[in-house]
Coordinates of C-alpha atoms and ligand atoms in Angstrom, one line a residue:
Chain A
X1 CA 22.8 145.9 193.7
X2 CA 25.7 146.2 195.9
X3 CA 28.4 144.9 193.4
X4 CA 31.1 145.3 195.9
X5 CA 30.1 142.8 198.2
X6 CA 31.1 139.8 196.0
X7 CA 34.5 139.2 195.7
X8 CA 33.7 135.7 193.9
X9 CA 37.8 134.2 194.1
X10 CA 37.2 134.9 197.9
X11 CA 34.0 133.2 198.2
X12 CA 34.2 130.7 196.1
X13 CA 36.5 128.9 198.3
X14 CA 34.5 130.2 201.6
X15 CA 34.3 128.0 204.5
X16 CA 31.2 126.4 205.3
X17 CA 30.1 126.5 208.7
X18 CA 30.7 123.7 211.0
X19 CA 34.4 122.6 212.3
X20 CA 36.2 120.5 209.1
X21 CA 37.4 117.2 210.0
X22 CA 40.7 116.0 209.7
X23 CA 41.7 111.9 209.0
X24 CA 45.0 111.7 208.2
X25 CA 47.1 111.0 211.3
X26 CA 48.8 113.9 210.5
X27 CA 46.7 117.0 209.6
X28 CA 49.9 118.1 207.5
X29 CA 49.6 115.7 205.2
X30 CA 46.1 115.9 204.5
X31 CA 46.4 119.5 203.5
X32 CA 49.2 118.8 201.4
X33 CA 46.8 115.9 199.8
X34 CA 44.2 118.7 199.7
X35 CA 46.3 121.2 197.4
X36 CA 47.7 117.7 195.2
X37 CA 43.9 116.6 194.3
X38 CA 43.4 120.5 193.8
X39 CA 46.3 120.3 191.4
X40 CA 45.3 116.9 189.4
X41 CA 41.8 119.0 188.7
X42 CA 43.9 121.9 187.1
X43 CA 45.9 119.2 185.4
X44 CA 42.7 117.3 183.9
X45 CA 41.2 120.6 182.9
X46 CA 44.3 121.6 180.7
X47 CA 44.2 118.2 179.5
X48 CA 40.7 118.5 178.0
X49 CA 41.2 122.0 176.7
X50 CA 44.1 120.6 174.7
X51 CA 42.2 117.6 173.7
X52 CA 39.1 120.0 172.7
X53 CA 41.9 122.2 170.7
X54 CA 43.3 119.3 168.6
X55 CA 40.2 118.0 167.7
X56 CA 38.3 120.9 166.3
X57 CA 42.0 121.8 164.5
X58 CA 41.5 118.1 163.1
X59 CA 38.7 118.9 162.0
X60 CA 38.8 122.7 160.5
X61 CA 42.5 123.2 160.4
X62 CA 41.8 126.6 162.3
X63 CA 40.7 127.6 165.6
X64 CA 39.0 130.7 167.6
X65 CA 38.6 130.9 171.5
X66 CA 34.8 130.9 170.6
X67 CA 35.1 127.5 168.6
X68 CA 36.5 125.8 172.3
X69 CA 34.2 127.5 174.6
X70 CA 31.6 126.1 172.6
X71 CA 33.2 122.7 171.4
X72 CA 30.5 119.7 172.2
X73 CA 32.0 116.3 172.4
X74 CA 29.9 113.9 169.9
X75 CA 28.9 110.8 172.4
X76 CA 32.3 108.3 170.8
X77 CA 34.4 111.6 172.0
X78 CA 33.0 112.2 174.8
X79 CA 33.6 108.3 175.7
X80 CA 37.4 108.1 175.1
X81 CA 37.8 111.6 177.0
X82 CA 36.1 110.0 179.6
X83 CA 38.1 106.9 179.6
X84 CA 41.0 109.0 179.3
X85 CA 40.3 110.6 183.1
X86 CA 39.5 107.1 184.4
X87 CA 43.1 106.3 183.2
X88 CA 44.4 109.3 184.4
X89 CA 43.0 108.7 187.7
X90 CA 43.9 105.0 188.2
X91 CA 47.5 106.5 187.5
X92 CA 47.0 108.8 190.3
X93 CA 45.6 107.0 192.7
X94 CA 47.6 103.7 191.9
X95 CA 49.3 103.5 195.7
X96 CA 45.7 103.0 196.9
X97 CA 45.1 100.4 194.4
X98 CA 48.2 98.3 195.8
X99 CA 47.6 98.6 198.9
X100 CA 44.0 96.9 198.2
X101 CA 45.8 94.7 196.3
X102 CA 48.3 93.8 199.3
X103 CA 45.2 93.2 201.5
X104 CA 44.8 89.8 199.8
X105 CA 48.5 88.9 201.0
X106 CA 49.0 89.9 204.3
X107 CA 51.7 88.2 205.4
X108 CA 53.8 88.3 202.3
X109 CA 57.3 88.4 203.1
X110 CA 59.4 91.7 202.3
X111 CA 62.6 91.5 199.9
X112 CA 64.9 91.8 202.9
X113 CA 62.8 89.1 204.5
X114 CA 63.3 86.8 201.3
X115 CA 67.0 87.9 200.9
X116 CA 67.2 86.4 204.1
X117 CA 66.0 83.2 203.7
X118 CA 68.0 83.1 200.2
X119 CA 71.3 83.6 202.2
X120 CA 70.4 80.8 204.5
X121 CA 69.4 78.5 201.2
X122 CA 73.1 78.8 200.2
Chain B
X1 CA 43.0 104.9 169.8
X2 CA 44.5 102.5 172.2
X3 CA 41.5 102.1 174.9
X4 CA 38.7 99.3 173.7
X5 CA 36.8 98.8 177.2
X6 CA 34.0 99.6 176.8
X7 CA 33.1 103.0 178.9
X8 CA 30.9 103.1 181.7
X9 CA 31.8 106.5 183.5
X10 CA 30.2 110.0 184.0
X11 CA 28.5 111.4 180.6
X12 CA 30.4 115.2 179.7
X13 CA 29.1 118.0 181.8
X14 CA 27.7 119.1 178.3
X15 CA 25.0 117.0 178.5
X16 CA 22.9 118.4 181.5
X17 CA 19.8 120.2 180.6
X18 CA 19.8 123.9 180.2
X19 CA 17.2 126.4 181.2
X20 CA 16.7 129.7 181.0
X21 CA 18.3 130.1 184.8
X22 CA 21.5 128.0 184.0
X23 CA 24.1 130.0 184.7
X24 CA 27.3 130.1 181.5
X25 CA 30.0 127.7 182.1
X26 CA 33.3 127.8 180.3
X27 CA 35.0 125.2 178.5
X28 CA 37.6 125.1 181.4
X29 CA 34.8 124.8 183.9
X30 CA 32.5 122.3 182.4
X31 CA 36.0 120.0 182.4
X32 CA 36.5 120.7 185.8
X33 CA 32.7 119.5 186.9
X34 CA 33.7 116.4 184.5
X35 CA 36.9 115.6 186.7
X36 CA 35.2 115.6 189.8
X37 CA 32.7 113.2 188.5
X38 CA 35.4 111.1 187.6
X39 CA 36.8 111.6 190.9
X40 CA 33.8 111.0 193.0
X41 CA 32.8 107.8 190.8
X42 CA 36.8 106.7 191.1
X43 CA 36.3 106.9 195.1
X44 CA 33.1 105.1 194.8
X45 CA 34.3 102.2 192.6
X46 CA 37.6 101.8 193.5
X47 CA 38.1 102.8 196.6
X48 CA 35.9 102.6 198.7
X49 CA 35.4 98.5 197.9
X50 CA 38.7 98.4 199.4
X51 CA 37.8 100.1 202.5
X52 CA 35.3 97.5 202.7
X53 CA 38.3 94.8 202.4
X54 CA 40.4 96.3 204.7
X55 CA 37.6 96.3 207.4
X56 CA 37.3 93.0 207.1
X57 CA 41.0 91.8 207.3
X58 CA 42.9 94.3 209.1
X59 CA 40.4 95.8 211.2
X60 CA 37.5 93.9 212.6
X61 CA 40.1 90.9 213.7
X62 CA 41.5 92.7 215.7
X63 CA 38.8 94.4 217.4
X64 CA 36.1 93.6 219.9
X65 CA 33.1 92.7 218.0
X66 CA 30.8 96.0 217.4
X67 CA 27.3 96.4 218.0
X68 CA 26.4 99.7 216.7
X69 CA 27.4 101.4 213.8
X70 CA 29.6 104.1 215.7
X71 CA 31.7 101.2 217.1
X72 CA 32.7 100.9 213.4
X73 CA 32.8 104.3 212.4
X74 CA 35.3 104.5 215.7
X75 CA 37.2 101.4 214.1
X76 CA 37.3 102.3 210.8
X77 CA 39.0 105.8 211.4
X78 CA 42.3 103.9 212.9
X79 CA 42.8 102.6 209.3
X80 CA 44.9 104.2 206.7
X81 CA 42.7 103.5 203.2
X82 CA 39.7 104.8 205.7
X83 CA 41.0 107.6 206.8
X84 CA 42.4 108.6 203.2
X85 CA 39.4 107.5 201.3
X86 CA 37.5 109.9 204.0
X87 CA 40.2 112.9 203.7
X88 CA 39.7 112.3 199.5
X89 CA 36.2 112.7 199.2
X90 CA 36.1 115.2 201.8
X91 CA 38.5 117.4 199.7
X92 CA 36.7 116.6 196.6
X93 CA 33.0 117.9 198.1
X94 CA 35.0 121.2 199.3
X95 CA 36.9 121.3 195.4
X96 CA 33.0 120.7 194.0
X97 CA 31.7 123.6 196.2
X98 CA 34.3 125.8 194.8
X99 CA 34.0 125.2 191.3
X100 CA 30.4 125.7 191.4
X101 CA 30.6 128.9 193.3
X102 CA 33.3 130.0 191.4
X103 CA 30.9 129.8 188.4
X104 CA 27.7 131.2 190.0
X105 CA 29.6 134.2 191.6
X106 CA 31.8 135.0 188.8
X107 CA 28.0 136.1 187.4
X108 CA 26.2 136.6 190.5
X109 CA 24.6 140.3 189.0
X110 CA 23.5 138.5 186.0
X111 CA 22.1 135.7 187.6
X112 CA 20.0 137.9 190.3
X113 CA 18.8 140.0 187.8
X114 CA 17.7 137.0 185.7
X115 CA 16.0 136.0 188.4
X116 CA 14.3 139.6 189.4
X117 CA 13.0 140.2 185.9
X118 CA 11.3 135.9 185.9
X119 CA 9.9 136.5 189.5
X120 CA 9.3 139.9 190.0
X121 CA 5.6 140.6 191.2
X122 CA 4.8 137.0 189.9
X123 CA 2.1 135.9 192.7
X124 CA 3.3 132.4 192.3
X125 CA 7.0 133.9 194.8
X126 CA 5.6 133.9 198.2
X127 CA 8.7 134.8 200.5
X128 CA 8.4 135.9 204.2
X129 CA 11.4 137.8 205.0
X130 CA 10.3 137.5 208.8
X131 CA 10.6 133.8 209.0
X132 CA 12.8 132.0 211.5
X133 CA 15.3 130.1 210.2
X134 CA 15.2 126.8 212.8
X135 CA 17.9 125.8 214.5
X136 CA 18.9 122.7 212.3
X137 CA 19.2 124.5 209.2
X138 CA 21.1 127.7 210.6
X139 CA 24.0 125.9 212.8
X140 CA 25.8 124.1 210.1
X141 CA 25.7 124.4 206.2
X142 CA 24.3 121.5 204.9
X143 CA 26.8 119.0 202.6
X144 CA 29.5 122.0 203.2
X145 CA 27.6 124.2 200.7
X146 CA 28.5 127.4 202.2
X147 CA 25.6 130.3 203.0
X148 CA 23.1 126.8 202.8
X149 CA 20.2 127.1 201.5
X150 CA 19.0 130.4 202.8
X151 CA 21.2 133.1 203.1
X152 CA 22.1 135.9 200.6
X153 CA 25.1 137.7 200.0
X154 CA 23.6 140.5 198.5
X155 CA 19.8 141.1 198.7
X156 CA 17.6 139.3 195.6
X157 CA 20.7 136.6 195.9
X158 CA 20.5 133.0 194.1
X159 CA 23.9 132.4 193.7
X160 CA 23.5 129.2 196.2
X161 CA 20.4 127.7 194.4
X162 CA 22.1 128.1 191.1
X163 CA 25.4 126.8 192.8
X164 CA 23.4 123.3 194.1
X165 CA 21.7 123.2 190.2
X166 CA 25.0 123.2 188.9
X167 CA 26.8 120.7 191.2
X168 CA 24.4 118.0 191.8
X169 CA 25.9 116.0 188.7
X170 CA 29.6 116.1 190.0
X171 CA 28.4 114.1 193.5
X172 CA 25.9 112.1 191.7
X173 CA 28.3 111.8 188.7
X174 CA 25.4 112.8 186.5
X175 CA 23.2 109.5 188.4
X176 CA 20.2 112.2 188.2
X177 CA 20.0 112.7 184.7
X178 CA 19.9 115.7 182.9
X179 CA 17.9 117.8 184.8
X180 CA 18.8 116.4 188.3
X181 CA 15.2 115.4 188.5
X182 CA 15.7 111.5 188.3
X183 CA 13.8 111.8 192.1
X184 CA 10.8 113.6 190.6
X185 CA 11.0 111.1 187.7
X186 CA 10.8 108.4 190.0
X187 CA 8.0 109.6 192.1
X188 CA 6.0 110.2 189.3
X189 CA 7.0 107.0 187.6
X190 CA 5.9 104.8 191.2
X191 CA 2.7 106.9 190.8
X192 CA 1.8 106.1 187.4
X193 CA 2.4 102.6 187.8
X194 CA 0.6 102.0 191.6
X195 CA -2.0 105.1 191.9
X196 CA -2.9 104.9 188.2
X197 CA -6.5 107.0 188.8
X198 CA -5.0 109.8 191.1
X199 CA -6.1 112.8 189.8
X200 CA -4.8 115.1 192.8
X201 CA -6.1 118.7 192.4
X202 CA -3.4 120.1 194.8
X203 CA -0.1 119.1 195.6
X204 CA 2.2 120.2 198.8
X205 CA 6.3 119.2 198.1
X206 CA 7.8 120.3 201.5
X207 CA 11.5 121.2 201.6
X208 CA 11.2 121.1 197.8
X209 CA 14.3 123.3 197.6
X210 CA 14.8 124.8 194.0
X211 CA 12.1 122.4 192.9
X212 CA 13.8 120.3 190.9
X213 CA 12.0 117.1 191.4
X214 CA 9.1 118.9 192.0
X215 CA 8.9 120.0 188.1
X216 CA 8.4 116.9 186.7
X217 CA 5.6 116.1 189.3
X218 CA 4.0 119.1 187.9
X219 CA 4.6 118.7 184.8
X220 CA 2.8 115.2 185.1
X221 CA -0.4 116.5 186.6
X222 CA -1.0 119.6 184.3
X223 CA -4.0 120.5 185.9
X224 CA -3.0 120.7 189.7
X225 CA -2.1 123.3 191.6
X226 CA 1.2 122.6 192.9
X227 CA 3.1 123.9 196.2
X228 CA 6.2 124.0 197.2
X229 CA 7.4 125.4 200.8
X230 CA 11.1 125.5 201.5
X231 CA 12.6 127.9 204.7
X232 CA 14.9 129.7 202.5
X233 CA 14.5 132.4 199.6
X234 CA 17.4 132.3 197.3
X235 CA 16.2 128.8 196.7
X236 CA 12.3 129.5 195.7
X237 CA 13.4 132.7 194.0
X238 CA 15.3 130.5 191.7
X239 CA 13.4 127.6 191.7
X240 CA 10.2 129.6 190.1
X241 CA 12.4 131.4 187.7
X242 CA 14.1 127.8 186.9
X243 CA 10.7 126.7 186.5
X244 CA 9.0 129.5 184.5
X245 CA 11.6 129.2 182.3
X246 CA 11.3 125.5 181.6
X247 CA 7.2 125.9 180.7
X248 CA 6.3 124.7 183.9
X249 CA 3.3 127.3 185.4
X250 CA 1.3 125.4 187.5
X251 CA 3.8 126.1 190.8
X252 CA 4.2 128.7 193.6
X253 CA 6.9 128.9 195.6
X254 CA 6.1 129.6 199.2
X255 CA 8.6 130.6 202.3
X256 CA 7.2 128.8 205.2
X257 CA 8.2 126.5 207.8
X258 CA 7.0 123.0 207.8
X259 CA 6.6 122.4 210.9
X260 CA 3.3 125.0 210.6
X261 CA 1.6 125.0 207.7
X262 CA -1.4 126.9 209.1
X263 CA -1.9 129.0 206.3
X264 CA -3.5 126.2 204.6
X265 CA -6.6 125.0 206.2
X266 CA -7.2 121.3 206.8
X267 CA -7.8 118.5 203.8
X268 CA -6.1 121.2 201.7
X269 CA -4.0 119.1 199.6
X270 CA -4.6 115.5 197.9
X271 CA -1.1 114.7 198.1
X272 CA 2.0 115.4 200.6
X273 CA 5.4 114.9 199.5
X274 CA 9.1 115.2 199.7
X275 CA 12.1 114.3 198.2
X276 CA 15.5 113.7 200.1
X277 CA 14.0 116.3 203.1
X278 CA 13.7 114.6 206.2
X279 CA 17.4 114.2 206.7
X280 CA 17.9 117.4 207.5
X281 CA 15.4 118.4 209.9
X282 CA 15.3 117.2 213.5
X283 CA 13.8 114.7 216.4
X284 CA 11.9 117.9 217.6
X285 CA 10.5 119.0 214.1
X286 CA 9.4 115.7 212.5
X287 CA 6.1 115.1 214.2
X288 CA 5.1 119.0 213.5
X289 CA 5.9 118.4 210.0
X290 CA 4.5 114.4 210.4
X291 CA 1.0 116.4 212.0
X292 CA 0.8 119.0 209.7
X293 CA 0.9 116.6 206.8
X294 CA -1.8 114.4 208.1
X295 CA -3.6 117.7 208.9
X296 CA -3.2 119.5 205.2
X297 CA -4.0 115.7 203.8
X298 CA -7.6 115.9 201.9
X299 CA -9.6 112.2 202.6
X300 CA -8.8 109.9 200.2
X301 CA -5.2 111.5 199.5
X302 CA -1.3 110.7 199.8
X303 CA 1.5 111.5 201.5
X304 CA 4.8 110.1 200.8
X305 CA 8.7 111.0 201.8
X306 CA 11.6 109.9 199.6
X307 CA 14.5 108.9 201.6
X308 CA 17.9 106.8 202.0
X309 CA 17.2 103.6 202.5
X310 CA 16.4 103.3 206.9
X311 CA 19.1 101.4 209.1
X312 CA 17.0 98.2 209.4
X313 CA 18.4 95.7 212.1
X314 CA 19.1 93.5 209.2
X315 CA 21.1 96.3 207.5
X316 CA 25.3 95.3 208.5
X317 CA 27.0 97.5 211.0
X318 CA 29.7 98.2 208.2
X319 CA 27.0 99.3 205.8
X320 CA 25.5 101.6 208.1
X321 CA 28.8 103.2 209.3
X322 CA 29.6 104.3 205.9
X323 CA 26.2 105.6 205.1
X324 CA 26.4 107.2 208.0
X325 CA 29.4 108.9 206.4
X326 CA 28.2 112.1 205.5
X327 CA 26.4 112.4 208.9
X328 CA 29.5 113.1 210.8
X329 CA 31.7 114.3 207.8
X330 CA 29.5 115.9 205.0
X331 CA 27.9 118.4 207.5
X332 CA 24.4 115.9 207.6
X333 CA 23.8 116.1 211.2
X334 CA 20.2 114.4 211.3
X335 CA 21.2 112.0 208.9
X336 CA 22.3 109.2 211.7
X337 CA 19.0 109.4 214.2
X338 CA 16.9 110.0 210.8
X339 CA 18.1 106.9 209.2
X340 CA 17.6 104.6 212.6
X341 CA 14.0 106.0 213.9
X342 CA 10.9 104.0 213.1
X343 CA 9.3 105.9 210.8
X344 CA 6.1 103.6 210.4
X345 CA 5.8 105.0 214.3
X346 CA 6.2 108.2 213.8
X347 CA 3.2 108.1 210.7
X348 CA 1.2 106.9 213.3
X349 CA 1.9 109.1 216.2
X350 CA 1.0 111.7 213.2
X351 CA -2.1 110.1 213.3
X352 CA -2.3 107.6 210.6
X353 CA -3.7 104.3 211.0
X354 CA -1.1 101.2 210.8
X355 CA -3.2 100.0 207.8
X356 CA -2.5 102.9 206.0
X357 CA 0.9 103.1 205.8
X358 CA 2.8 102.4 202.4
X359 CA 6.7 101.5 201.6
X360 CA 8.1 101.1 198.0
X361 CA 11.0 101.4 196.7
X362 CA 12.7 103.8 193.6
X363 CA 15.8 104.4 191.2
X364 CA 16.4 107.9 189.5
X365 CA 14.5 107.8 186.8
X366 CA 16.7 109.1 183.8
X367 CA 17.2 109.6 180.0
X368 CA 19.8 106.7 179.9
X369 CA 20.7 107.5 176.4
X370 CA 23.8 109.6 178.3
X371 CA 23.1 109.1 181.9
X372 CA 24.1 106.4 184.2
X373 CA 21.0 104.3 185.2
X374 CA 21.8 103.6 189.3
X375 CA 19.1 101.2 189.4
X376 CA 21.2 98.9 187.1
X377 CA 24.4 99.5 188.3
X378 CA 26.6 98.0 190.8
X379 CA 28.4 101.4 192.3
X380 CA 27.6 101.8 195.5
X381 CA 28.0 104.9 196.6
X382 CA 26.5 104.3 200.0
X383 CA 24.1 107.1 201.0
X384 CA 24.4 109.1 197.3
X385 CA 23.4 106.2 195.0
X386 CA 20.5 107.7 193.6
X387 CA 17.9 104.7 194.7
X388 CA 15.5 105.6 197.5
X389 CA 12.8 104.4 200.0
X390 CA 9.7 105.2 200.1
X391 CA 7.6 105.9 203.2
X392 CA 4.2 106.9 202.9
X393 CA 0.4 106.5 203.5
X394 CA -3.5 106.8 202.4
X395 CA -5.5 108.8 204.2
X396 CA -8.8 106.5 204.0
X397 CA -11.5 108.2 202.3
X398 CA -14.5 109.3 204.6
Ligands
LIG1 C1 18.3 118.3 200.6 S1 17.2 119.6 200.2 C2 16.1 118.8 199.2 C3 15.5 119.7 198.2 C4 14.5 119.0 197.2 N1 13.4 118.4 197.9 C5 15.2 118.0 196.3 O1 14.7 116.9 196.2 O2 16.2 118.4 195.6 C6 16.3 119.9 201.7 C7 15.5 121.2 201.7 O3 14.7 121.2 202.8 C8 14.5 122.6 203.3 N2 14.0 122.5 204.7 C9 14.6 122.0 205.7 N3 13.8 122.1 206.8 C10 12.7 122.7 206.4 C11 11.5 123.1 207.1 N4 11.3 122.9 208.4 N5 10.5 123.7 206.3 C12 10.7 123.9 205.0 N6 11.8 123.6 204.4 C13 12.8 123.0 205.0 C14 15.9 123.1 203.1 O4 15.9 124.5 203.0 C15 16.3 122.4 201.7 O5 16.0 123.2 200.6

């Protein structure tokens, strides 16, 4: 086989075919939200790696590289790291959450629009 | 511990099935695969019901009132939570591709060689190295899965197939179960319970891919002979390795073309099928492969197509425009016209009678110890919730 050929950290990131479509109003920011969510991942990966090392030390008070690689989560673990990342993620996406929130209330009235009226009230 | 809800998330990456064909993961990479479940199911819960919201409040009152799904679409991408909720799980299918390829190419000469020692001179791996790949699988890469289905980076490549095995439970956010066969699961399931007395002695799955809902259709009927044609051969390679190495023996892989099956002669098979296939053919190829089903279908047998749920009239224009999401965005082309056309007409035209037509409806099918069940679940992830239609028919016995 022609082992040369596969450079996997340059494929793994390939291109697929067919122009990529951009949403943001300013393509900018939407590769700058790219490399951010790219970064959470990285973040929740170390996360669970330390997670997966403080339990097994818990546990056996020792550790090898081999003992992580192969560290299964019994189902109770597995839960609370999962509700972990749920909580990590409503953290990260919180400003979406607000704005949701805001939909219900429309027309509320800023600060500056209440510090207004409060000036008047005096 | 400080969290008591109780959880209802993704299961760990841990939990899939593994065969003989799965490629090694690392601890680092299995938690990545688990994030982007989390992601995707985040988007899908908690998102996306607020794109839904902001439709409704900010967007449709202050637009003319739409009357086909791509007046919405057009609506929707003026508005912010739209337009981020698109650019997020945009990103995260490109961040899924790359950890999965990232994985299977890290050990691509393992992985091919697995694969050359399960299949090689196995008479069950029929490829045709002449065949034309058609126009709608060779213009764009399906669901941004670079290389698609069929092409190799180095000759005897899987990398791909294994790559789509792999990944299936971060978009689904393990909704297919443990072998990502909670479509073949299904099928079978329907069939057990409606066609208890079928005892089909052959069995076509067209665009059966790496045949992973195939191998519990096989599995089921021991004592068939079971076929499954897909255009490209990293995918079968892998798929009858996947599948040797699972006990499964009653399956060839074949290279072929759907649309012309002529290898088979007529009433060859006692029951047609395919899972999640149609979508990503085209207007031109769907009688060829409607005729040569009815053609290859024995008297007295079955064909039947797993799909996304069809945009009925009754179906709202909202709804449609974001299943119609990966259409325009997820590299889906047919997706759109497949999901509109009247399929009971185009049975027909195929040469069915009216009468003979069948529609049903299924979940995934999955060991729900671990894995989500979608048919009990209210996350809509419109157009990935695993829950299909079925559209079908019996050919009348002579
Ligand atoms: C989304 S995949 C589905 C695979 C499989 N049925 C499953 O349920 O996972 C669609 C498959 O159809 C194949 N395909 C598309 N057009 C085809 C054609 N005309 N003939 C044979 N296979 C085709 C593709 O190569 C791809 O593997």
């Amino acid at each position: 086989m022609d082992k040369s050929r596969i450079d996997p950290l340059k494929l793994a990131g390939a291109k697929p075919k067919g122009k990529r479509p951009y949403f943001l109003k300013d393509p900018d920011v939407e590769r700058v939200l790219a490399v951010t969510m790219a970064i959470a991942q990285e973040l929740a990966v170390v996360r669970e790696r330390m997670d997966t090392v403080e339990r097994i030390l818990e546990d056996k008070g020792s550790l090898t590289q081999a003992d992580i690689e192969t560290y299964v989560p019994p189902k109770p673990i597995a839960e609370e790291r999962g509700a972990w990342t749920q909580e990590y993620l409503a953290r990260i996406m919180r400003i979406y959450q607000q704005e949701i929130e805001g939909l219900n209330t429309p027309d509320e009235p800023t600060s500056e629009d209440i510090g207004h009226e409060l000036a008047q009230d005096e | 511990m400080s969290d008591t809800r109780n959880y209802d998330g993704p299961p760990d990456y841990r939990n899939v099935g593994l065969h003989g064909m799965s490629p090694e993961t690392t601890h680092d990479e299995k938690a990545r695969f688990n994030f982007l479940a989390h992601l995707n199911r985040h988007l899908a819960s908690n998102v996306l019901p607020g794109v839904k919201k902001a439709y409704e409040t900010r967007v449709a009152p202050h637009q003319p009132k739409p009357n086909h799904r791509n007046q919405v679409r057009k609506q929707l991408l003026q508005d912010p939570l739209f337009q981020h909720w698109s650019a997020l799980r945009r990103g995260t299918m490109e961040l899924r591709q790359q950890a999965g390829r990232w994985v299977t190419l890290r050990q691509a000469e393992s992985l091919n060689s697995k694969a050359e020692n399960l299949t090689k001179e196995d008479p069950r791996l029929v490829l045709n190295p002449d065949l034309k790949i058609p126009n709608y699988l060779a213009k764009i890469d399906h669901h941004c899965m670079p290389g698609s289905y069929h092409d190799e980076i180095v000759p005897g490549d899987v990398t791909g197939a294994a790559n789509y095995d792999v990944g299936i439970f971060v978009t689904t956010g393990g909704g297919l179960g443990r072998f990502s066969d909670g479509g073949g699961e299904a099928v079978v399931a329907w069939m057990k319970k409606n066609r208890p007395n079928f005892a089909p002695k052959r069995i076509l799955d067209i665009g059966g891919g790496l045949g992973q809902n195939v191998v519990p259709i096989a599995k089921a009927y021991p004592d068939a002979e079971v076929v499954c044609v897909d255009t490209g051969a990293p995918v079968l390679r892998y798929g009858l390795a996947r599948a040797k190495t699972m006990g499964v023996d009653n399956i060839t892989f074949v290279q072929a073309n759907a649309e012309d099956l002529s290898m088979y002669p007529d009433g060859h098979f006692d029951w047609v099928q395919s899972t999640m296939f149609l979508h990503e053919t085209s207007v031109k190829s769907m009688p060829r492969i409607m005729k040569e089903s009815h053609r290859l279908l024995a008297a007295g047998g079955l064909v039947m197509h797993v799909e996304q749920p069809q945009y009925a009239p009754d179906m709202p224009l909202y709804e449609q425009a974001i299943r119609d999401w990966d259409a325009f965005y997820n590299n889906e082309p047919f997706w759109t016209k497949l999901h509109e056309l009247d399929l009971d007409q185009w049975m027909v035209d195929a040469g069915f009678d009216r009468d003979e037509l069948l529609h049903g409806g299924v979940a995934a099918v999955v060991d729900s110890e671990l894995f989500p069940e979608h048919a009990n679940d209210d996350v809509e992830d419109y157009g990935r919730k695993a829950a299909w239609h079925i559209i079908g028919a019996e050919k009348k016995a002579a």
